[in-house]
Coordinates of C-alpha atoms and ligand atoms in Angstrom, one line a residue:
M53 CA -49.7 -92.5 30.5
E54 CA -51.4 -89.6 32.3
D55 CA -51.6 -91.7 35.5
D56 CA -47.9 -92.5 35.2
L57 CA -47.0 -88.8 34.8
R58 CA -48.9 -88.1 38.0
L59 CA -47.1 -91.0 39.7
F60 CA -43.8 -89.5 38.5
H61 CA -44.8 -86.2 39.9
D62 CA -45.7 -87.7 43.3
I63 CA -42.5 -89.8 43.6
A64 CA -40.3 -86.8 42.5
T65 CA -41.9 -84.6 45.1
T66 CA -41.3 -87.2 47.8
L67 CA -37.7 -87.4 46.7
L68 CA -37.1 -83.7 46.8
K69 CA -38.5 -83.5 50.3
A70 CA -36.3 -86.4 51.4
E71 CA -33.3 -84.8 49.9
A72 CA -33.9 -81.6 51.9
E73 CA -34.1 -83.6 55.1
N74 CA -31.2 -85.9 54.4
P75 CA -28.9 -84.8 51.6
V76 CA -26.9 -88.0 51.6
G77 CA -29.6 -90.7 51.9
P78 CA -29.3 -94.0 53.6
T79 CA -26.3 -96.1 52.7
I80 CA -27.2 -99.7 52.1
E81 CA -24.6 -102.4 52.4
A82 CA -24.1 -104.0 49.0
E83 CA -24.5 -107.5 50.4
A84 CA -27.7 -106.5 52.2
M85 CA -29.7 -104.8 49.4
N86 CA -31.7 -107.8 48.3
E87 CA -32.7 -108.4 51.9
L88 CA -33.6 -104.8 52.7
L89 CA -35.3 -103.9 49.4
D90 CA -37.8 -105.6 47.2
L91 CA -35.7 -105.9 44.1
E92 CA -36.8 -109.3 42.9
L93 CA -38.6 -109.7 39.6
T94 CA -41.5 -112.2 39.9
D95 CA -43.9 -114.1 37.6
Q96 CA -46.9 -112.3 39.0
P97 CA -47.8 -108.7 38.1
L98 CA -48.2 -106.0 40.7
E99 CA -51.1 -103.8 41.6
E100 CA -50.5 -100.1 40.9
W101 CA -50.2 -99.2 44.6
Q102 CA -47.6 -102.0 45.1
L103 CA -45.5 -100.7 42.2
R104 CA -45.7 -97.2 43.7
K105 CA -44.5 -98.5 47.0
S106 CA -41.7 -100.4 45.4
L107 CA -40.5 -97.5 43.3
E108 CA -40.7 -95.1 46.2
E109 CA -38.7 -97.4 48.4
L110 CA -36.1 -97.8 45.6
V111 CA -35.8 -94.1 44.9
L112 CA -35.5 -93.1 48.6
N113 CA -32.8 -95.6 49.2
T114 CA -30.6 -94.6 46.2
P115 CA -27.5 -92.4 46.8
R116 CA -28.4 -88.7 46.4
T117 CA -26.0 -87.2 43.9
C118 CA -27.8 -83.9 43.3
T119 CA -27.6 -82.4 46.8
N120 CA -25.2 -80.0 48.6
K121 CA -23.5 -83.0 50.3
F122 CA -22.4 -84.7 47.1
F123 CA -18.8 -83.9 46.1
N124 CA -17.7 -87.4 45.1
Q125 CA -17.2 -87.1 41.3
L126 CA -17.0 -84.4 38.7
F127 CA -20.7 -83.7 38.4
G128 CA -23.3 -82.5 40.8
G129 CA -26.4 -80.4 41.4
R130 CA -29.7 -80.5 39.5
N131 CA -30.9 -78.0 37.0
G132 CA -34.7 -78.1 36.6
K133 CA -34.7 -76.8 33.0
A134 CA -32.2 -79.4 31.9
V135 CA -34.2 -82.1 33.6
L136 CA -37.3 -80.9 31.9
G137 CA -35.6 -81.1 28.5
D138 CA -34.3 -84.6 29.2
L139 CA -37.8 -85.7 30.3
L140 CA -39.2 -84.5 27.0
A141 CA -36.5 -86.3 25.1
V142 CA -37.5 -89.6 26.9
L143 CA -41.2 -88.9 26.2
M144 CA -40.7 -88.3 22.5
N145 CA -38.2 -91.2 22.2
N146 CA -36.6 -90.1 18.9
S147 CA -33.5 -91.9 17.7
M148 CA -30.8 -89.5 16.5
Y149 CA -29.6 -91.4 13.4
T150 CA -31.8 -89.9 10.7
Y151 CA -33.8 -86.7 10.0
K152 CA -36.7 -88.9 9.1
V153 CA -37.0 -90.2 12.7
A154 CA -35.5 -87.3 14.7
G155 CA -36.7 -84.4 12.6
V156 CA -36.1 -80.9 14.1
Q157 CA -34.2 -82.6 17.0
V158 CA -31.4 -82.9 14.6
G159 CA -31.4 -79.1 14.4
V160 CA -31.2 -78.9 18.2
E161 CA -28.1 -81.0 18.2
K162 CA -26.6 -79.1 15.2
E163 CA -27.2 -75.7 17.0
I164 CA -25.3 -76.9 20.1
I165 CA -22.4 -78.2 18.0
Q166 CA -22.3 -75.0 15.9
K167 CA -22.3 -72.6 18.9
M168 CA -19.7 -74.7 20.7
N169 CA -17.5 -74.7 17.6
L170 CA -17.7 -70.9 17.5
L171 CA -16.6 -70.7 21.2
T172 CA -13.8 -73.2 20.4
G173 CA -12.7 -71.2 17.3
Y174 CA -12.6 -74.3 15.0
G175 CA -13.6 -72.4 11.8
P176 CA -16.0 -73.1 8.9
L177 CA -15.3 -76.8 8.3
A178 CA -16.0 -77.9 11.9
G179 CA -18.5 -80.5 12.9
G180 CA -19.2 -82.8 15.8
T181 CA -21.5 -85.3 17.5
I182 CA -22.9 -86.1 20.9
T183 CA -21.6 -89.3 22.5
P184 CA -22.6 -91.4 25.5
G185 CA -19.8 -90.1 27.6
A186 CA -16.3 -88.7 27.0
S187 CA -14.6 -92.1 27.2
L188 CA -16.3 -93.0 23.9
A189 CA -15.7 -89.5 22.5
N190 CA -12.0 -90.1 23.2
L191 CA -12.3 -93.5 21.4
M192 CA -13.8 -91.7 18.4
A193 CA -11.0 -89.1 18.4
M194 CA -8.4 -91.9 18.5
I195 CA -10.0 -93.6 15.6
M196 CA -10.1 -90.4 13.5
A197 CA -6.4 -89.8 14.4
R198 CA -5.6 -93.4 13.3
D199 CA -7.4 -92.9 10.0
H200 CA -5.7 -89.6 9.5
F201 CA -2.4 -91.3 9.9
H202 CA -3.3 -93.8 7.2
H203 CA -6.6 -93.8 5.4
D204 CA -6.7 -97.5 4.7
I205 CA -6.3 -98.8 8.3
R206 CA -10.1 -98.9 8.6
N207 CA -10.1 -101.6 5.9
S208 CA -6.8 -103.4 6.4
G209 CA -6.3 -103.2 10.1
A210 CA -3.8 -101.5 12.5
I211 CA -0.2 -101.0 11.5
K212 CA 2.3 -102.4 13.9
G213 CA 4.4 -99.9 15.8
M214 CA 1.9 -97.0 15.9
V215 CA 2.3 -95.0 19.2
M216 CA 0.4 -92.2 20.9
Y217 CA 1.1 -89.8 23.8
T218 CA -0.8 -88.8 26.8
S219 CA 0.2 -87.6 30.3
K220 CA 0.5 -89.7 33.4
E221 CA -2.4 -87.8 34.9
S222 CA -4.8 -88.4 31.9
H223 CA -8.0 -90.4 32.1
Y224 CA -7.9 -94.2 32.1
S225 CA -10.2 -94.4 29.0
I226 CA -7.1 -93.7 26.8
A227 CA -5.5 -97.0 27.8
K228 CA -8.8 -99.0 27.3
N229 CA -9.5 -97.3 24.0
A230 CA -6.0 -98.2 22.7
S231 CA -6.8 -101.8 23.4
F232 CA -10.2 -101.6 21.7
M233 CA -8.8 -99.9 18.5
G234 CA -6.2 -102.6 18.0
I235 CA -3.0 -100.6 18.6
G236 CA -2.7 -102.2 22.1
R237 CA -2.2 -100.7 25.5
E238 CA 1.5 -100.7 25.1
A239 CA 1.2 -98.2 22.3
V240 CA 0.4 -95.5 24.8
R241 CA 3.4 -93.5 26.0
Y242 CA 2.8 -91.8 29.4
I243 CA 4.6 -88.4 29.5
D244 CA 5.8 -87.1 32.9
V245 CA 4.0 -84.1 34.4
D246 CA 5.4 -81.0 36.1
E247 CA 5.2 -80.3 39.8
I248 CA 1.5 -79.3 39.5
G249 CA 0.4 -82.2 37.3
R250 CA 0.6 -80.7 33.7
M251 CA 2.1 -82.6 30.8
N252 CA 5.7 -81.6 30.3
P253 CA 6.1 -80.6 26.6
E254 CA 9.9 -81.0 26.6
K255 CA 9.5 -84.6 27.8
L256 CA 6.9 -85.1 25.1
E257 CA 9.2 -84.0 22.3
I258 CA 12.1 -86.1 23.7
Q259 CA 9.9 -89.2 23.7
I260 CA 8.6 -88.6 20.2
R261 CA 12.1 -88.2 18.8
K262 CA 13.2 -91.3 20.6
D263 CA 10.3 -93.3 19.2
K264 CA 10.9 -92.1 15.7
K265 CA 14.5 -93.0 15.9
S266 CA 13.6 -96.5 17.1
G267 CA 11.2 -97.0 14.1
F268 CA 7.9 -96.4 15.9
L269 CA 5.1 -94.5 14.2
P270 CA 3.8 -91.6 16.3
F271 CA 0.2 -90.6 15.3
M272 CA -1.4 -88.6 18.0
V273 CA -1.2 -86.7 21.3
N274 CA -4.0 -86.5 23.8
A275 CA -3.9 -83.4 26.0
T276 CA -6.1 -83.1 29.0
A277 CA -8.0 -79.9 29.9
G278 CA -8.9 -80.5 33.5
T279 CA -7.2 -83.7 34.7
T280 CA -9.4 -86.1 36.6
V281 CA -7.7 -85.8 40.0
L282 CA -6.1 -82.4 40.2
G283 CA -8.2 -80.5 37.6
V284 CA -5.2 -78.9 35.9
F285 CA -4.9 -78.0 32.2
D286 CA -2.0 -79.3 30.0
P287 CA -0.3 -76.4 28.2
L288 CA -2.0 -76.5 24.8
E289 CA 0.2 -73.9 23.0
P290 CA 3.6 -75.8 23.2
I291 CA 1.9 -79.1 22.7
A292 CA 0.2 -77.8 19.5
D293 CA 3.6 -76.6 18.3
I294 CA 5.0 -80.1 18.8
C295 CA 2.0 -81.7 17.0
S296 CA 2.5 -79.3 14.0
K297 CA 6.2 -80.1 13.9
F298 CA 5.7 -83.9 13.8
N299 CA 2.3 -83.8 12.0
L300 CA 0.4 -85.5 14.8
W301 CA -3.3 -85.3 15.5
L302 CA -4.0 -83.3 18.7
H303 CA -7.1 -84.3 20.7
V304 CA -8.0 -82.4 23.8
D305 CA -9.8 -84.4 26.5
G306 CA -11.8 -81.6 28.1
A307 CA -14.4 -83.9 29.7
Y308 CA -14.0 -82.2 33.0
G309 CA -12.6 -78.7 32.3
G310 CA -13.5 -78.2 28.6
S311 CA -16.5 -76.0 29.5
T312 CA -13.9 -73.4 30.4
I313 CA -14.5 -72.2 26.8
F314 CA -17.5 -70.4 28.3
S315 CA -15.6 -68.7 31.0
R316 CA -15.0 -64.9 31.2
S317 CA -12.4 -65.2 34.0
H318 CA -10.5 -68.4 33.1
R319 CA -10.7 -68.8 29.3
H320 CA -6.9 -68.5 29.2
L321 CA -6.5 -71.9 30.7
I322 CA -7.7 -73.4 27.5
N323 CA -6.0 -71.0 25.0
A324 CA -4.9 -72.5 21.7
I325 CA -7.8 -75.0 21.8
E326 CA -8.5 -73.9 18.2
R327 CA -5.2 -75.5 17.2
S328 CA -6.4 -79.0 18.2
D329 CA -8.1 -81.4 15.7
S330 CA -10.7 -82.7 18.1
F331 CA -12.0 -81.7 21.5
V332 CA -14.6 -83.3 23.9
L333 CA -16.4 -81.6 26.8
N334 CA -19.0 -83.0 29.1
A335 CA -22.0 -80.8 29.7
H336 CA -23.0 -83.2 32.5
K337 CA -19.9 -82.0 34.4
M338 CA -19.4 -78.2 34.4
L339 CA -22.6 -77.3 32.7
N340 CA -24.7 -79.3 35.2
T341 CA -27.0 -81.1 32.8
P342 CA -28.2 -84.7 33.7
M343 CA -25.9 -87.6 32.7
S344 CA -24.8 -87.9 30.0
C345 CA -24.1 -85.2 27.5
S346 CA -20.7 -85.3 25.9
I347 CA -20.0 -83.1 22.9
L348 CA -17.2 -84.2 20.5
L349 CA -16.1 -81.3 18.3
V350 CA -14.0 -81.9 15.2
K351 CA -12.1 -79.2 13.3
N352 CA -12.8 -80.9 10.0
R353 CA -16.1 -82.7 9.9
K354 CA -15.0 -84.7 6.9
K355 CA -12.8 -86.7 9.3
L356 CA -15.9 -87.8 11.2
F357 CA -17.6 -89.0 8.0
R358 CA -14.5 -90.8 6.9
S359 CA -14.2 -92.8 10.1
F360 CA -17.8 -93.4 10.9
A361 CA -20.0 -93.2 7.9
N362 CA -21.4 -96.6 6.7
D363 CA -24.0 -97.3 4.1
A364 CA -27.2 -99.0 5.2
S365 CA -30.1 -98.9 2.8
Y366 CA -32.5 -100.1 5.5
L367 CA -31.7 -97.0 7.6
Y368 CA -30.7 -94.1 5.4
Q369 CA -33.7 -93.6 3.1
T370 CA -34.2 -89.8 3.0
H371 CA -32.3 -86.6 3.3
D372 CA -28.7 -85.5 2.8
D373 CA -25.9 -87.0 5.0
E374 CA -25.5 -83.6 6.7
Y375 CA -29.0 -84.1 8.2
N376 CA -28.5 -87.8 9.1
P377 CA -26.2 -87.7 12.2
G378 CA -26.0 -91.5 12.2
K379 CA -23.3 -91.0 9.6
T380 CA -21.0 -89.4 12.1
S381 CA -21.7 -91.7 15.1
L382 CA -20.2 -94.7 16.7
Q383 CA -23.7 -95.9 17.4
C384 CA -26.8 -96.9 15.4
G385 CA -29.8 -96.0 17.6
R386 CA -28.8 -93.0 19.7
R387 CA -30.6 -91.2 22.6
N388 CA -31.4 -87.5 22.2
D389 CA -28.8 -86.1 24.7
A390 CA -28.9 -82.7 23.1
L391 CA -32.3 -81.5 24.2
K392 CA -31.4 -81.2 27.9
L393 CA -28.5 -78.9 27.2
W394 CA -30.5 -77.0 24.5
T395 CA -33.3 -76.4 27.0
L396 CA -30.9 -75.1 29.7
W397 CA -28.9 -73.0 27.2
K398 CA -32.1 -71.5 25.5
Y399 CA -33.4 -70.5 29.0
E400 CA -30.2 -69.1 30.5
G401 CA -28.5 -67.8 27.4
T402 CA -24.8 -68.2 26.8
D403 CA -24.4 -65.5 29.5
G404 CA -26.0 -67.9 32.0
L405 CA -23.6 -70.7 31.1
R406 CA -20.7 -68.3 31.4
N407 CA -21.9 -67.4 34.9
R408 CA -22.1 -71.0 35.9
V409 CA -18.6 -71.7 34.9
D410 CA -17.1 -68.6 36.5
K411 CA -19.0 -69.3 39.7
Q412 CA -17.4 -72.8 39.9
F413 CA -13.9 -71.3 39.7
Q414 CA -15.0 -68.8 42.4
L415 CA -16.2 -71.6 44.7
G416 CA -12.9 -73.4 44.1
N417 CA -11.0 -70.2 45.1
F418 CA -13.2 -69.8 48.2
A419 CA -12.5 -73.4 49.3
R420 CA -8.8 -72.9 48.8
D421 CA -8.7 -69.6 50.8
F422 CA -10.6 -71.3 53.6
I423 CA -8.0 -74.2 53.7
R424 CA -5.0 -71.9 53.5
N425 CA -6.3 -69.8 56.5
H426 CA -7.1 -72.8 58.7
P427 CA -4.2 -74.4 60.6
D428 CA -5.9 -77.8 60.8
Y429 CA -6.0 -78.2 57.0
S430 CA -3.3 -78.6 54.4
L431 CA -3.7 -77.8 50.7
H432 CA -2.1 -79.9 48.0
N433 CA -2.9 -77.9 44.8
H434 CA -2.7 -74.1 44.7
E435 CA -3.6 -73.5 41.1
E436 CA -7.1 -72.2 40.3
G437 CA -9.5 -74.9 39.4
L438 CA -12.5 -76.9 40.5
S439 CA -10.6 -79.7 42.3
V440 CA -9.5 -78.7 45.7
C441 CA -7.2 -81.3 47.2
F442 CA -6.6 -81.2 50.9
N443 CA -6.1 -83.1 54.2
Y444 CA -7.6 -82.5 57.6
K445 CA -5.4 -83.0 60.7
D446 CA -3.3 -85.6 59.0
I447 CA -6.2 -88.0 59.0
P448 CA -5.9 -90.6 56.2
A449 CA -8.1 -89.3 53.4
S450 CA -9.3 -92.8 52.3
W451 CA -10.5 -93.6 55.9
L452 CA -12.2 -90.3 56.4
C453 CA -14.1 -90.4 53.0
K454 CA -15.2 -94.0 53.7
E455 CA -16.5 -93.0 57.2
L456 CA -18.3 -89.9 56.0
Y457 CA -20.0 -92.2 53.4
E458 CA -20.9 -95.0 55.8
K459 CA -22.2 -92.6 58.5
E460 CA -24.3 -90.7 55.9
K461 CA -22.5 -87.4 56.4
A462 CA -21.3 -86.6 52.9
L463 CA -20.2 -88.2 49.6
I464 CA -16.7 -87.2 48.8
G465 CA -13.7 -89.0 47.3
Y466 CA -10.0 -89.0 47.6
G467 CA -7.1 -89.1 45.1
D468 CA -3.3 -89.1 45.1
F469 CA -0.4 -87.3 43.4
N470 CA 3.3 -87.7 44.0
G471 CA 2.7 -90.4 46.6
K472 CA 0.4 -88.2 48.7
E473 CA -3.2 -89.1 49.3
F474 CA -5.8 -86.3 49.9
I475 CA -9.5 -85.5 49.9
R476 CA -10.7 -84.1 46.6
L477 CA -13.4 -81.5 46.9
V478 CA -15.1 -80.7 43.5
T479 CA -16.8 -77.3 43.2
V480 CA -18.8 -78.2 40.1
N481 CA -22.3 -77.9 41.6
T482 CA -23.5 -74.4 40.7
N483 CA -26.5 -74.8 43.0
N484 CA -24.0 -74.6 45.9
E485 CA -23.1 -71.4 47.6
K486 CA -20.1 -70.5 49.8
E487 CA -22.2 -71.7 52.8
D488 CA -22.5 -75.2 51.3
I489 CA -18.7 -75.4 51.0
L490 CA -18.3 -74.2 54.6
G491 CA -21.0 -76.8 55.4
L492 CA -18.8 -79.6 54.1
F493 CA -15.8 -78.4 56.2
K494 CA -18.0 -78.2 59.2
T495 CA -19.4 -81.7 58.6
I496 CA -15.8 -83.0 58.5
E497 CA -14.8 -81.2 61.6
E498 CA -17.8 -82.2 63.6
F499 CA -17.5 -85.8 62.5
V500 CA -13.9 -86.1 63.4
K501 CA -14.6 -84.5 66.8
S502 CA -17.5 -86.9 67.5
R503 CA -15.3 -89.9 66.5
Q504 CA -12.6 -88.7 68.9
S505 CA -15.0 -88.5 71.8
K506 CA -17.1 -91.6 71.3
P507 CA -17.4 -94.3 68.7
L508 CA -20.5 -93.9 66.6
L509 CA -23.2 -96.5 66.8
R510 CA -23.8 -98.3 63.5
K511 CA -27.1 -97.5 62.2
K512 CA -28.4 -99.4 59.2
Q513 CA -32.0 -98.9 58.4
V514 CA -34.2 -98.6 55.4
V515 CA -36.4 -95.5 55.4
Ligands
LIG897 C1 -14.8 -87.7 33.4 C2 -13.7 -87.8 32.5 C3 -13.7 -88.7 31.4 C4 -14.7 -89.7 31.2 O1 -15.9 -89.1 30.8 P1 -17.2 -90.0 30.8 O2 -18.3 -89.1 30.3 O3 -17.5 -90.4 32.2 O4 -17.0 -91.2 30.0 C5 -12.6 -88.6 30.5 N1 -11.6 -87.7 30.7 C6 -11.6 -86.9 31.8 C7 -10.4 -85.9 31.9 C8 -12.6 -86.9 32.7 O5 -12.6 -86.1 33.8

């Protein structure tokens, strides 16, 4: 093991050096990877030095998602303390179902959930769990909402005609989850958004009334705090009013923007979160931990037990349910995803996490100001947030993003809203400074200029 830790250290050091030299990394054509890299598993074992070579080659030819040229999704950067916590979790290899096996790591998870529930304002009955991603946290929320609508569905199966509501800009996991949980994709009503992409509460109420009149059975609303493309926040106060009026479960999908509960400057965006029944946030997005760390908070932890507890005499042999988190999980064996966040939080304090979140909004504002003041750029979303959507010189965004990727200049993606396609810059990486944002704009400008003067030679080589 000691040798392997040294090997890890060597490979990690090599990677950090390579990232500093080329923050994007070589792009390998999907069809060519087996030819260019030694991926094949063979009958014969390798010598230690051969494995080292093989691993190094693999690591150096993998997309670099932790650098200042990665803006492609809603995560980015690398936090040393959080990585340290995650490495220790892997080393200890506890499974988070029982206190007997996870011991004080259960306390680590409980502490995170408790502190986040305080920030959310959920009150004394609150609970939660950590899931492998927000897509599955959304599924758990939908299942709790279903069981809240009728307690026996978990035994007798879904009732025909149950319907739920989400905005047209919400995450695709809602549709998939509706199919998994047996109500079907057609049970999802997509509510129109306003001109900046937020769910329109009047349209929501009209649709609910219409459905009830036609005999459908509304049971929940999913509101989004930080939509995947535009990064805007659905208005929680009027949506919560409607949910109270019609007795519907309110879940808030804050996978992207939910960490705004930490913000000093932008907490108002998520006001009324305490009126929801469940809420998910991804620490691997705005809090910059490694993938994945999704925290599902529930206002009444009894609902978690009701939907997810199951007896298993071969598993639960000691301790009270409160200390056996398997009783509130979708999974059986579960990775310790809490320790990376706990390590970061312990080291930086809540103040440090607040600073992280506030800085991301500042970087977003900085990028928007730059775009507004530059005649070659056009801005598509003016609201404060971490997604900055723009075009450069009317160049098709999809083409530009693909070229920047293939020519190893930057990893950045595109999106669309109201029929317009744009580049989406995400200012979620707190390691970045204003210069790094300017660096991206400069990369785009120089690339376009070079393309206009001479076609780039295709370079495909393994390092
Ligand atoms: C990222 C995202 C998700 C999915 O989260 P995973 O952790 O990738 O499963 C769900 N909803 C929203 C709004 C997101 O931005």
